[in-house]
């Protein structure tokens, strides 16, 4: 277990060492996507330079090597989230596709009018719209767990909304817009009591700590490679074997079949039944490299560092009456969502960018929760373990400059 040395860690991320708009880059948009360590860049590069080949098909050496690395990457993900079986790891393009897969392959053929799907008011659009479409397709009803003004989930309302009509609860593990960490174990426990299945959107949890799907006891878990220091275009859906076995294919084509004839087709075994077409082989290998990179650290230590950054940020923000904090959950990830009183978030973002500070502004693909707070959006600074206290200082110095221009 390596010790925590922030300067050494930053050396692993070449992109951080550049000037943007004439200033040293301060990258605080990690909830949108994280940066990649050299280990990931090298793994992707080596794959294309040395073994690029299609998987599961060729009768030649390179194809065999590519297949082995691709399947080894699946095993790495299995260990990363402690899934019982490697065939429960389905490669997707990302969290969005993982959720759509569950909606269509799990819900479309089995949900009926009168069935209910429960989501929360703080969901990302990718955990709202697939269920709206499914509701239209099946006649099932979409119900929404409200969120308190402090950005915590209303667990009493959740308990009331649960019933034997609830087929699926799909909630975010960590909110990208507010930072709220939801009590997902309790959600799973209560949902299972009424016989409902649970999907957890783990896009913002996996970047911060080691998720254990067996401890969580969830039925499905979705996350994206690019938010966990891996490549874009690769993601994961974990599903319980018995559910994946029952589910219809999501997309159809090569790889997902066992035998095709014009009189009928039989489907491949898990996980290939859900992996039609040539997969993102380099992406899977790159994601495994990211997971291996993380494995050298004590992730508790990395999380503690992020929490120190968050605490320092909240302390600075709390002392500034012109900063309005959006989201005050007790249990929260290193996301600082805020408004500078009297300034539009986009203007703040532009002025920070001019100072080399990258943040995200807008509704963060979570329009309903922005509507609830009656705001068009926020400025969001989100930290990863490679950020520093010095960068927190740069952010607040940057905000002082914004004030002189905007207020
Ligand atoms: N869910 C949450 C909570 C997110 O933050 C995001 C991305 O921002 C997504 C889902 C969608 O992830 P992707 O765009 O990688 O599919």
CSV table of C-alpha atoms and ligand atoms in Angstrom, one decimal:
chain,number,residue,atom,x,y,z
A,1,UNK,CA,0.0,0.0,0.0
A,2,UNK,CA,1.7,3.2,-1.1
A,3,UNK,CA,1.7,6.3,1.1
A,4,UNK,CA,-0.2,9.4,0.1
A,5,UNK,CA,2.1,11.8,-1.7
A,6,UNK,CA,0.1,14.4,-3.6
A,7,UNK,CA,3.0,15.8,-5.6
A,8,UNK,CA,4.0,12.3,-6.8
A,9,UNK,CA,0.3,11.5,-7.6
A,10,UNK,CA,0.1,14.7,-9.7
A,11,UNK,CA,3.1,13.6,-11.7
A,12,UNK,CA,1.0,10.6,-12.8
A,13,UNK,CA,-1.5,13.0,-14.6
A,14,UNK,CA,0.3,14.8,-17.4
A,15,UNK,CA,-2.7,16.9,-18.4
A,16,UNK,CA,-2.6,18.8,-15.1
A,17,UNK,CA,0.8,20.3,-15.8
A,18,UNK,CA,-0.2,22.9,-18.4
A,19,UNK,CA,-1.1,26.5,-18.7
A,20,UNK,CA,-4.7,27.4,-19.7
A,21,UNK,CA,-5.3,31.0,-20.7
A,22,UNK,CA,-1.8,31.8,-19.5
A,23,UNK,CA,-2.4,30.4,-16.0
A,24,UNK,CA,-1.5,27.1,-14.5
A,25,UNK,CA,-4.5,24.8,-14.9
A,26,UNK,CA,-6.7,24.2,-11.9
A,27,UNK,CA,-9.0,21.3,-12.9
A,28,UNK,CA,-12.1,21.3,-10.8
A,29,UNK,CA,-14.5,19.6,-13.1
A,30,UNK,CA,-14.0,16.0,-12.0
A,31,UNK,CA,-17.7,15.2,-11.6
A,32,UNK,CA,-18.0,15.7,-15.4
A,33,UNK,CA,-15.0,13.7,-16.2
A,34,UNK,CA,-11.7,12.8,-14.4
A,35,UNK,CA,-8.2,13.0,-15.8
A,36,UNK,CA,-6.2,9.9,-16.8
A,37,UNK,CA,-3.0,8.7,-15.2
A,38,UNK,CA,-0.1,7.7,-17.5
A,39,UNK,CA,-0.9,4.0,-16.7
A,40,UNK,CA,-4.2,4.3,-18.5
A,41,UNK,CA,-2.7,6.3,-21.4
A,42,UNK,CA,0.0,3.6,-21.8
A,43,UNK,CA,-2.4,0.7,-21.6
A,44,UNK,CA,-4.6,2.1,-24.4
A,45,UNK,CA,-1.5,3.0,-26.4
A,46,UNK,CA,0.1,-0.4,-25.9
A,47,UNK,CA,-3.2,-2.2,-26.9
A,48,UNK,CA,-3.3,-0.4,-30.2
A,49,UNK,CA,0.4,-0.6,-30.9
A,50,UNK,CA,0.9,-4.2,-30.0
A,51,UNK,CA,-2.2,-6.3,-29.9
A,52,UNK,CA,-5.1,-4.6,-31.7
A,53,UNK,CA,-7.4,-7.3,-32.9
A,54,UNK,CA,-11.1,-8.2,-32.7
A,55,UNK,CA,-12.0,-10.3,-29.7
A,56,UNK,CA,-13.6,-13.7,-29.4
A,57,UNK,CA,-13.4,-14.3,-33.2
A,58,UNK,CA,-10.0,-14.6,-34.7
A,59,UNK,CA,-8.0,-17.8,-34.9
A,60,UNK,CA,-4.8,-15.9,-34.6
A,61,UNK,CA,-2.3,-14.9,-31.9
A,62,UNK,CA,-3.2,-11.2,-31.6
A,63,UNK,CA,-6.9,-11.9,-31.4
A,64,UNK,CA,-6.2,-14.4,-28.7
A,65,UNK,CA,-4.1,-11.8,-26.7
A,66,UNK,CA,-6.8,-9.1,-27.2
A,67,UNK,CA,-9.5,-11.5,-26.0
A,68,UNK,CA,-7.5,-12.5,-22.9
A,69,UNK,CA,-6.8,-8.9,-21.9
A,70,UNK,CA,-10.4,-7.9,-22.6
A,71,UNK,CA,-11.7,-10.7,-20.4
A,72,UNK,CA,-9.1,-10.0,-17.8
A,73,UNK,CA,-10.4,-6.5,-17.7
A,74,UNK,CA,-13.9,-7.8,-16.9
A,75,UNK,CA,-12.4,-9.8,-14.0
A,76,UNK,CA,-10.7,-6.6,-12.8
A,77,UNK,CA,-14.0,-4.8,-12.7
A,78,UNK,CA,-15.6,-7.8,-11.0
A,79,UNK,CA,-13.1,-7.6,-8.2
A,80,UNK,CA,-13.3,-3.7,-8.1
A,81,UNK,CA,-17.0,-3.8,-7.2
A,82,UNK,CA,-16.9,-7.3,-5.5
A,83,UNK,CA,-19.5,-8.8,-7.9
A,84,UNK,CA,-19.9,-12.5,-7.3
A,85,UNK,CA,-19.3,-13.5,-10.9
A,86,UNK,CA,-17.4,-12.1,-13.9
A,87,UNK,CA,-20.4,-12.8,-16.2
A,88,UNK,CA,-22.4,-10.3,-14.2
A,89,UNK,CA,-20.2,-7.5,-15.6
A,90,UNK,CA,-21.7,-6.2,-18.8
A,91,UNK,CA,-19.6,-3.7,-20.9
A,92,UNK,CA,-21.6,-0.6,-21.9
A,93,UNK,CA,-20.8,2.8,-23.2
A,94,UNK,CA,-21.3,4.3,-19.8
A,95,UNK,CA,-23.8,4.8,-17.0
A,96,UNK,CA,-26.4,6.2,-19.4
A,97,UNK,CA,-26.3,3.1,-21.6
A,98,UNK,CA,-26.3,0.8,-18.5
A,99,UNK,CA,-29.5,2.4,-17.3
A,100,UNK,CA,-31.2,2.3,-20.7
A,101,UNK,CA,-30.2,-1.4,-20.9
A,102,UNK,CA,-32.0,-2.1,-17.7
A,103,UNK,CA,-35.1,-0.1,-18.7
A,104,UNK,CA,-35.5,-1.8,-22.0
A,105,UNK,CA,-34.2,-5.4,-21.3
A,106,UNK,CA,-35.6,-5.7,-17.7
A,107,UNK,CA,-38.6,-3.4,-17.8
A,108,UNK,CA,-40.0,-3.4,-21.3
A,109,UNK,CA,-41.3,-6.9,-21.5
A,110,UNK,CA,-42.3,-7.3,-17.9
A,111,UNK,CA,-43.7,-4.1,-16.5
A,112,UNK,CA,-47.5,-3.6,-16.8
A,113,UNK,CA,-50.0,-0.9,-16.2
A,114,UNK,CA,-50.3,-0.5,-12.4
A,115,UNK,CA,-46.6,-1.2,-11.8
A,116,UNK,CA,-44.6,1.6,-10.4
A,117,UNK,CA,-41.0,2.8,-10.9
A,118,UNK,CA,-39.5,4.9,-8.1
A,119,UNK,CA,-36.8,7.4,-8.8
A,120,UNK,CA,-35.7,10.5,-6.8
A,121,UNK,CA,-36.0,14.2,-7.4
A,122,UNK,CA,-32.2,14.5,-7.5
A,123,UNK,CA,-31.6,12.2,-10.4
A,124,UNK,CA,-29.4,12.9,-13.4
A,125,UNK,CA,-31.4,13.0,-16.7
A,126,UNK,CA,-30.0,9.6,-17.6
A,127,UNK,CA,-31.9,8.2,-14.6
A,128,UNK,CA,-35.1,10.0,-15.4
A,129,UNK,CA,-35.7,9.9,-19.2
A,130,UNK,CA,-35.2,6.1,-19.7
A,131,UNK,CA,-38.0,5.5,-17.1
A,132,UNK,CA,-40.3,8.1,-18.7
A,133,UNK,CA,-39.9,6.3,-22.0
A,134,UNK,CA,-40.4,2.9,-20.3
A,135,UNK,CA,-43.6,4.2,-18.6
A,136,UNK,CA,-44.9,5.4,-21.9
A,137,UNK,CA,-44.1,2.0,-23.5
A,138,UNK,CA,-45.6,-0.2,-20.7
A,139,UNK,CA,-48.2,1.9,-18.9
A,140,UNK,CA,-46.2,1.6,-15.7
A,141,UNK,CA,-46.2,4.8,-13.5
A,142,UNK,CA,-43.1,6.8,-12.6
A,143,UNK,CA,-43.1,8.1,-9.0
A,144,UNK,CA,-40.6,10.6,-7.5
A,145,UNK,CA,-39.1,10.5,-4.0
A,146,UNK,CA,-38.9,14.1,-2.9
A,147,UNK,CA,-35.7,15.8,-1.7
A,148,UNK,CA,-35.6,18.0,1.4
A,149,UNK,CA,-34.4,21.6,1.2
A,150,UNK,CA,-31.0,20.5,2.6
A,151,UNK,CA,-30.6,18.2,-0.4
A,152,UNK,CA,-31.2,15.0,1.6
A,153,UNK,CA,-33.6,12.4,0.3
A,154,UNK,CA,-37.0,12.4,2.1
A,155,UNK,CA,-36.7,8.8,3.5
A,156,UNK,CA,-40.1,9.0,5.2
A,157,UNK,CA,-41.7,9.8,1.8
A,158,UNK,CA,-39.7,7.0,0.3
A,159,UNK,CA,-41.1,4.5,2.8
A,160,UNK,CA,-44.6,5.8,2.1
A,161,UNK,CA,-44.2,5.5,-1.7
A,162,UNK,CA,-43.0,2.0,-1.6
A,163,UNK,CA,-45.6,-0.7,-2.0
A,164,UNK,CA,-46.1,-4.1,-3.6
A,165,UNK,CA,-46.8,-2.2,-6.8
A,166,UNK,CA,-43.2,-1.0,-6.9
A,167,UNK,CA,-41.2,-3.0,-9.4
A,168,UNK,CA,-38.0,-1.0,-9.5
A,169,UNK,CA,-36.3,1.7,-7.4
A,170,UNK,CA,-33.6,3.5,-9.4
A,171,UNK,CA,-31.6,6.1,-7.4
A,172,UNK,CA,-28.4,7.9,-7.6
A,173,UNK,CA,-25.7,6.7,-5.1
A,174,UNK,CA,-24.0,10.2,-5.0
A,175,UNK,CA,-25.7,13.2,-6.6
A,176,UNK,CA,-23.6,14.9,-9.2
A,177,UNK,CA,-25.4,18.3,-8.8
A,178,UNK,CA,-25.5,18.4,-4.9
A,179,UNK,CA,-22.9,16.0,-3.7
A,180,UNK,CA,-25.5,14.2,-1.5
A,181,UNK,CA,-24.5,10.6,-0.6
A,182,UNK,CA,-27.8,8.7,-0.4
A,183,UNK,CA,-28.4,6.0,2.2
A,184,UNK,CA,-28.5,3.3,-0.5
A,185,UNK,CA,-28.2,0.3,1.8
A,186,UNK,CA,-31.3,1.3,3.6
A,187,UNK,CA,-33.1,2.0,0.3
A,188,UNK,CA,-32.2,-1.5,-0.9
A,189,UNK,CA,-33.3,-3.1,2.3
A,190,UNK,CA,-36.7,-1.4,2.3
A,191,UNK,CA,-37.2,-2.0,-1.5
A,192,UNK,CA,-36.5,-5.7,-1.1
A,193,UNK,CA,-39.0,-5.9,1.7
A,194,UNK,CA,-41.8,-5.1,-0.8
A,195,UNK,CA,-40.2,-7.3,-3.5
A,196,UNK,CA,-38.9,-4.4,-5.7
A,197,UNK,CA,-35.6,-4.5,-7.5
A,198,UNK,CA,-33.0,-1.7,-7.1
A,199,UNK,CA,-30.7,-0.1,-9.6
A,200,UNK,CA,-28.0,2.2,-8.2
A,201,UNK,CA,-26.5,4.9,-10.4
A,202,UNK,CA,-22.9,4.8,-9.2
A,203,UNK,CA,-21.4,7.3,-11.7
A,204,UNK,CA,-20.3,9.6,-8.8
A,205,UNK,CA,-19.6,7.0,-6.1
A,206,UNK,CA,-17.0,4.8,-7.8
A,207,UNK,CA,-14.5,7.8,-8.3
A,208,UNK,CA,-14.4,8.3,-4.5
A,209,UNK,CA,-14.5,4.9,-2.8
A,210,UNK,CA,-14.6,1.2,-3.3
A,211,UNK,CA,-18.1,0.0,-3.9
A,212,UNK,CA,-19.2,-3.5,-2.9
A,213,UNK,CA,-22.3,-4.6,-4.7
A,214,UNK,CA,-22.7,-7.6,-2.3
A,215,UNK,CA,-22.7,-5.4,0.8
A,216,UNK,CA,-25.0,-3.0,-0.9
A,217,UNK,CA,-27.2,-6.0,-2.0
A,218,UNK,CA,-28.4,-4.0,-5.0
A,219,UNK,CA,-29.8,-5.8,-8.1
A,220,UNK,CA,-28.1,-3.6,-10.6
A,221,UNK,CA,-25.2,-1.1,-10.4
A,222,UNK,CA,-24.1,1.3,-13.2
A,223,UNK,CA,-21.0,3.4,-13.6
A,224,UNK,CA,-18.8,5.1,-16.2
A,225,UNK,CA,-15.1,4.5,-17.0
A,226,UNK,CA,-14.3,8.1,-17.7
A,227,UNK,CA,-15.4,9.3,-14.2
A,228,UNK,CA,-13.2,6.7,-12.5
A,229,UNK,CA,-9.9,7.8,-14.3
A,230,UNK,CA,-10.5,5.5,-17.3
A,231,UNK,CA,-11.3,6.2,-20.9
A,232,UNK,CA,-14.5,7.6,-22.3
A,233,UNK,CA,-16.9,5.3,-24.2
A,234,UNK,CA,-16.7,2.4,-21.7
A,235,UNK,CA,-19.0,1.7,-18.8
A,236,UNK,CA,-20.3,-1.1,-16.7
A,237,UNK,CA,-23.6,-2.6,-15.8
A,238,UNK,CA,-23.5,-5.1,-12.9
A,239,UNK,CA,-26.6,-7.2,-12.7
A,240,UNK,CA,-27.6,-10.3,-10.6
A,241,UNK,CA,-27.3,-13.5,-12.6
A,242,UNK,CA,-30.9,-14.6,-12.1
A,243,UNK,CA,-32.2,-11.2,-13.4
A,244,UNK,CA,-29.7,-11.0,-16.3
A,245,UNK,CA,-30.7,-14.6,-17.3
A,246,UNK,CA,-34.4,-13.7,-17.4
A,247,UNK,CA,-33.9,-10.5,-19.4
A,248,UNK,CA,-34.3,-10.1,-23.1
A,249,UNK,CA,-31.3,-8.9,-25.2
A,250,UNK,CA,-30.9,-5.1,-25.4
A,251,UNK,CA,-29.3,-4.8,-28.9
A,252,UNK,CA,-29.1,-7.5,-31.5
A,253,UNK,CA,-26.3,-8.4,-33.9
A,254,UNK,CA,-23.0,-10.3,-33.8
A,255,UNK,CA,-21.6,-11.7,-30.5
A,256,UNK,CA,-24.9,-11.8,-28.7
A,257,UNK,CA,-26.1,-14.9,-30.6
A,258,UNK,CA,-25.4,-18.6,-30.2
A,259,UNK,CA,-27.0,-19.7,-33.4
A,260,UNK,CA,-28.8,-17.8,-36.2
A,261,UNK,CA,-31.0,-19.2,-38.8
A,262,UNK,CA,-34.0,-17.8,-40.7
A,263,UNK,CA,-36.2,-20.1,-38.7
A,264,UNK,CA,-35.0,-18.5,-35.4
A,265,UNK,CA,-32.1,-17.4,-33.3
A,266,UNK,CA,-30.8,-18.5,-30.0
A,267,UNK,CA,-28.8,-16.1,-27.8
A,268,UNK,CA,-25.4,-16.3,-26.3
A,269,UNK,CA,-24.7,-16.9,-22.6
A,270,UNK,CA,-24.0,-14.1,-20.1
A,271,UNK,CA,-22.5,-11.6,-20.4
A,272,UNK,CA,-22.3,-11.7,-24.2
A,273,UNK,CA,-26.1,-11.8,-24.6
A,274,UNK,CA,-25.9,-8.0,-23.8
A,275,UNK,CA,-22.8,-7.2,-25.8
A,276,UNK,CA,-23.9,-7.0,-29.5
A,277,UNK,CA,-21.2,-5.9,-31.9
A,278,UNK,CA,-17.5,-5.2,-31.5
A,279,UNK,CA,-17.0,-3.9,-28.0
A,280,UNK,CA,-14.7,-1.0,-26.9
A,281,UNK,CA,-11.8,-3.3,-26.3
A,282,UNK,CA,-9.2,-0.5,-25.7
A,283,UNK,CA,-11.7,1.1,-23.3
A,284,UNK,CA,-12.1,-2.0,-21.3
A,285,UNK,CA,-8.4,-2.5,-21.1
A,286,UNK,CA,-7.9,1.2,-20.2
A,287,UNK,CA,-10.5,1.0,-17.5
A,288,UNK,CA,-8.8,-2.0,-15.9
A,289,UNK,CA,-5.6,-0.1,-16.0
A,290,UNK,CA,-7.3,2.8,-14.1
A,291,UNK,CA,-8.6,0.3,-11.5
A,292,UNK,CA,-5.2,-1.2,-11.1
A,293,UNK,CA,-3.7,2.3,-10.7
A,294,UNK,CA,-6.2,3.0,-7.9
A,295,UNK,CA,-5.4,-0.3,-6.3
A,296,UNK,CA,-1.9,0.9,-5.3
A,297,UNK,CA,-3.5,3.4,-2.9
A,298,UNK,CA,-5.4,3.1,0.3
A,299,UNK,CA,-8.6,4.6,-1.1
A,300,UNK,CA,-9.7,5.7,2.4
A,301,UNK,CA,-6.7,8.0,2.4
A,302,UNK,CA,-7.6,9.4,-1.0
A,303,UNK,CA,-11.1,10.0,0.2
A,304,UNK,CA,-9.9,11.7,3.4
A,305,UNK,CA,-7.8,14.0,1.3
A,306,UNK,CA,-10.8,14.9,-0.8
A,307,UNK,CA,-12.9,15.5,2.3
A,308,UNK,CA,-10.2,17.9,3.6
A,309,UNK,CA,-10.5,19.8,0.4
A,310,UNK,CA,-14.3,19.9,0.7
A,311,UNK,CA,-14.1,21.0,4.3
A,312,UNK,CA,-11.6,23.8,3.5
A,313,UNK,CA,-13.9,24.9,0.7
A,314,UNK,CA,-17.0,24.9,2.8
A,315,UNK,CA,-15.3,26.8,5.5
A,316,UNK,CA,-14.2,29.5,3.0
A,317,UNK,CA,-17.7,29.6,1.5
A,318,UNK,CA,-19.4,29.7,4.9
A,319,UNK,CA,-17.5,32.9,5.7
A,320,UNK,CA,-18.6,34.6,2.5
A,321,UNK,CA,-22.1,36.0,2.6
A,322,UNK,CA,-22.1,36.4,-1.2
A,323,UNK,CA,-21.8,32.7,-1.7
A,324,UNK,CA,-25.0,30.7,-1.6
A,325,UNK,CA,-24.3,27.0,-1.1
A,326,UNK,CA,-26.6,24.6,-3.0
A,327,UNK,CA,-26.8,21.3,-1.2
A,328,UNK,CA,-26.2,20.9,2.5
A,329,UNK,CA,-26.5,17.2,3.0
A,330,UNK,CA,-24.6,15.8,6.0
A,331,UNK,CA,-23.1,13.0,4.1
A,332,UNK,CA,-21.6,14.4,0.9
A,333,UNK,CA,-18.9,13.8,-1.7
A,334,UNK,CA,-16.4,16.5,-2.7
A,335,UNK,CA,-18.8,18.5,-4.8
A,336,UNK,CA,-19.2,22.3,-4.1
A,337,UNK,CA,-22.3,23.6,-5.9
A,338,UNK,CA,-22.9,27.3,-5.4
A,339,UNK,CA,-24.1,30.6,-6.6
A,340,UNK,CA,-22.4,33.9,-6.4
A,341,UNK,CA,-25.1,36.3,-5.4
A,342,UNK,CA,-26.1,38.6,-8.2
A,343,UNK,CA,-24.0,36.8,-10.8
A,344,UNK,CA,-25.1,34.3,-13.5
A,345,UNK,CA,-23.3,31.0,-13.1
A,346,UNK,CA,-22.2,31.0,-16.7
A,347,UNK,CA,-20.5,34.4,-16.2
A,348,UNK,CA,-18.7,33.1,-13.1
A,349,UNK,CA,-17.6,30.0,-15.1
A,350,UNK,CA,-16.2,32.1,-18.0
A,351,UNK,CA,-14.3,34.4,-15.6
A,352,UNK,CA,-12.8,31.5,-13.7
A,353,UNK,CA,-11.8,29.9,-17.0
A,354,UNK,CA,-9.9,33.1,-17.9
A,355,UNK,CA,-7.9,32.4,-14.8
A,356,UNK,CA,-7.2,28.8,-15.7
A,357,UNK,CA,-9.8,27.4,-13.4
A,358,UNK,CA,-12.1,24.8,-14.9
A,359,UNK,CA,-15.5,24.4,-13.3
A,360,UNK,CA,-18.8,23.3,-14.6
A,361,UNK,CA,-21.8,25.7,-14.8
A,362,UNK,CA,-25.5,25.1,-15.6
A,363,UNK,CA,-28.1,22.5,-14.6
A,364,UNK,CA,-25.7,19.6,-14.5
A,365,UNK,CA,-28.2,17.4,-16.3
A,366,UNK,CA,-30.5,17.6,-13.3
A,367,UNK,CA,-33.1,20.1,-14.3
A,368,UNK,CA,-35.8,18.9,-11.9
A,369,UNK,CA,-33.7,19.5,-8.8
A,370,UNK,CA,-32.7,22.9,-10.1
A,371,UNK,CA,-36.4,23.7,-10.6
A,372,UNK,CA,-37.1,22.6,-7.0
A,373,UNK,CA,-34.5,25.0,-5.8
A,374,UNK,CA,-35.8,27.6,-8.2
A,375,UNK,CA,-32.5,28.3,-9.8
A,376,UNK,CA,-31.3,28.0,-13.4
A,377,UNK,CA,-28.2,26.2,-12.4
A,378,UNK,CA,-25.1,26.5,-10.3
A,379,UNK,CA,-21.4,26.8,-10.5
A,380,UNK,CA,-19.9,23.4,-9.5
A,381,UNK,CA,-16.3,22.7,-8.4
A,382,UNK,CA,-15.7,19.0,-7.9
A,383,UNK,CA,-12.6,17.6,-6.5
A,384,UNK,CA,-10.5,14.5,-7.2
A,385,UNK,CA,-7.7,13.1,-5.1
A,386,UNK,CA,-5.1,14.9,-7.2
A,387,UNK,CA,-6.5,18.3,-6.3
A,388,UNK,CA,-4.7,20.4,-3.7
A,389,UNK,CA,-5.5,22.9,-0.9
A,390,UNK,CA,-3.5,25.4,-3.0
A,391,UNK,CA,-6.1,24.9,-5.8
A,392,UNK,CA,-8.9,25.6,-3.3
A,393,UNK,CA,-7.1,28.9,-2.6
A,394,UNK,CA,-6.9,29.6,-6.3
A,395,UNK,CA,-10.6,29.0,-6.7
A,396,UNK,CA,-11.5,31.5,-3.9
A,397,UNK,CA,-9.0,34.1,-5.2
A,398,UNK,CA,-10.6,33.6,-8.6
A,399,UNK,CA,-14.0,34.2,-7.1
A,400,UNK,CA,-12.8,37.4,-5.6
A,401,UNK,CA,-11.8,38.5,-9.1
A,402,UNK,CA,-15.2,37.5,-10.4
A,403,UNK,CA,-16.8,39.7,-7.8
A,404,UNK,CA,-14.9,42.8,-9.0
A,405,UNK,CA,-16.1,42.2,-12.6
A,406,UNK,CA,-19.7,41.0,-11.9
A,407,UNK,CA,-21.0,42.5,-8.7
B,1,LIG,N1,-25.5,9.7,-13.4
B,1,LIG,C1,-24.8,10.6,-12.8
B,1,LIG,C2,-25.0,10.8,-11.3
B,1,LIG,C3,-23.8,11.4,-13.5
B,1,LIG,O1,-23.1,12.3,-12.8
B,1,LIG,C4,-23.6,11.2,-14.8
B,1,LIG,C5,-22.7,12.0,-15.6
B,1,LIG,O2,-22.5,13.1,-15.3
B,1,LIG,C6,-24.4,10.2,-15.5
B,1,LIG,C7,-25.3,9.5,-14.7
B,1,LIG,C8,-24.2,9.9,-16.9
B,1,LIG,O3,-22.9,9.3,-17.1
B,1,LIG,P1,-22.4,9.1,-18.6
B,1,LIG,O4,-22.6,10.4,-19.3
B,1,LIG,O5,-21.0,8.7,-18.4
B,1,LIG,O6,-23.2,8.0,-19.2
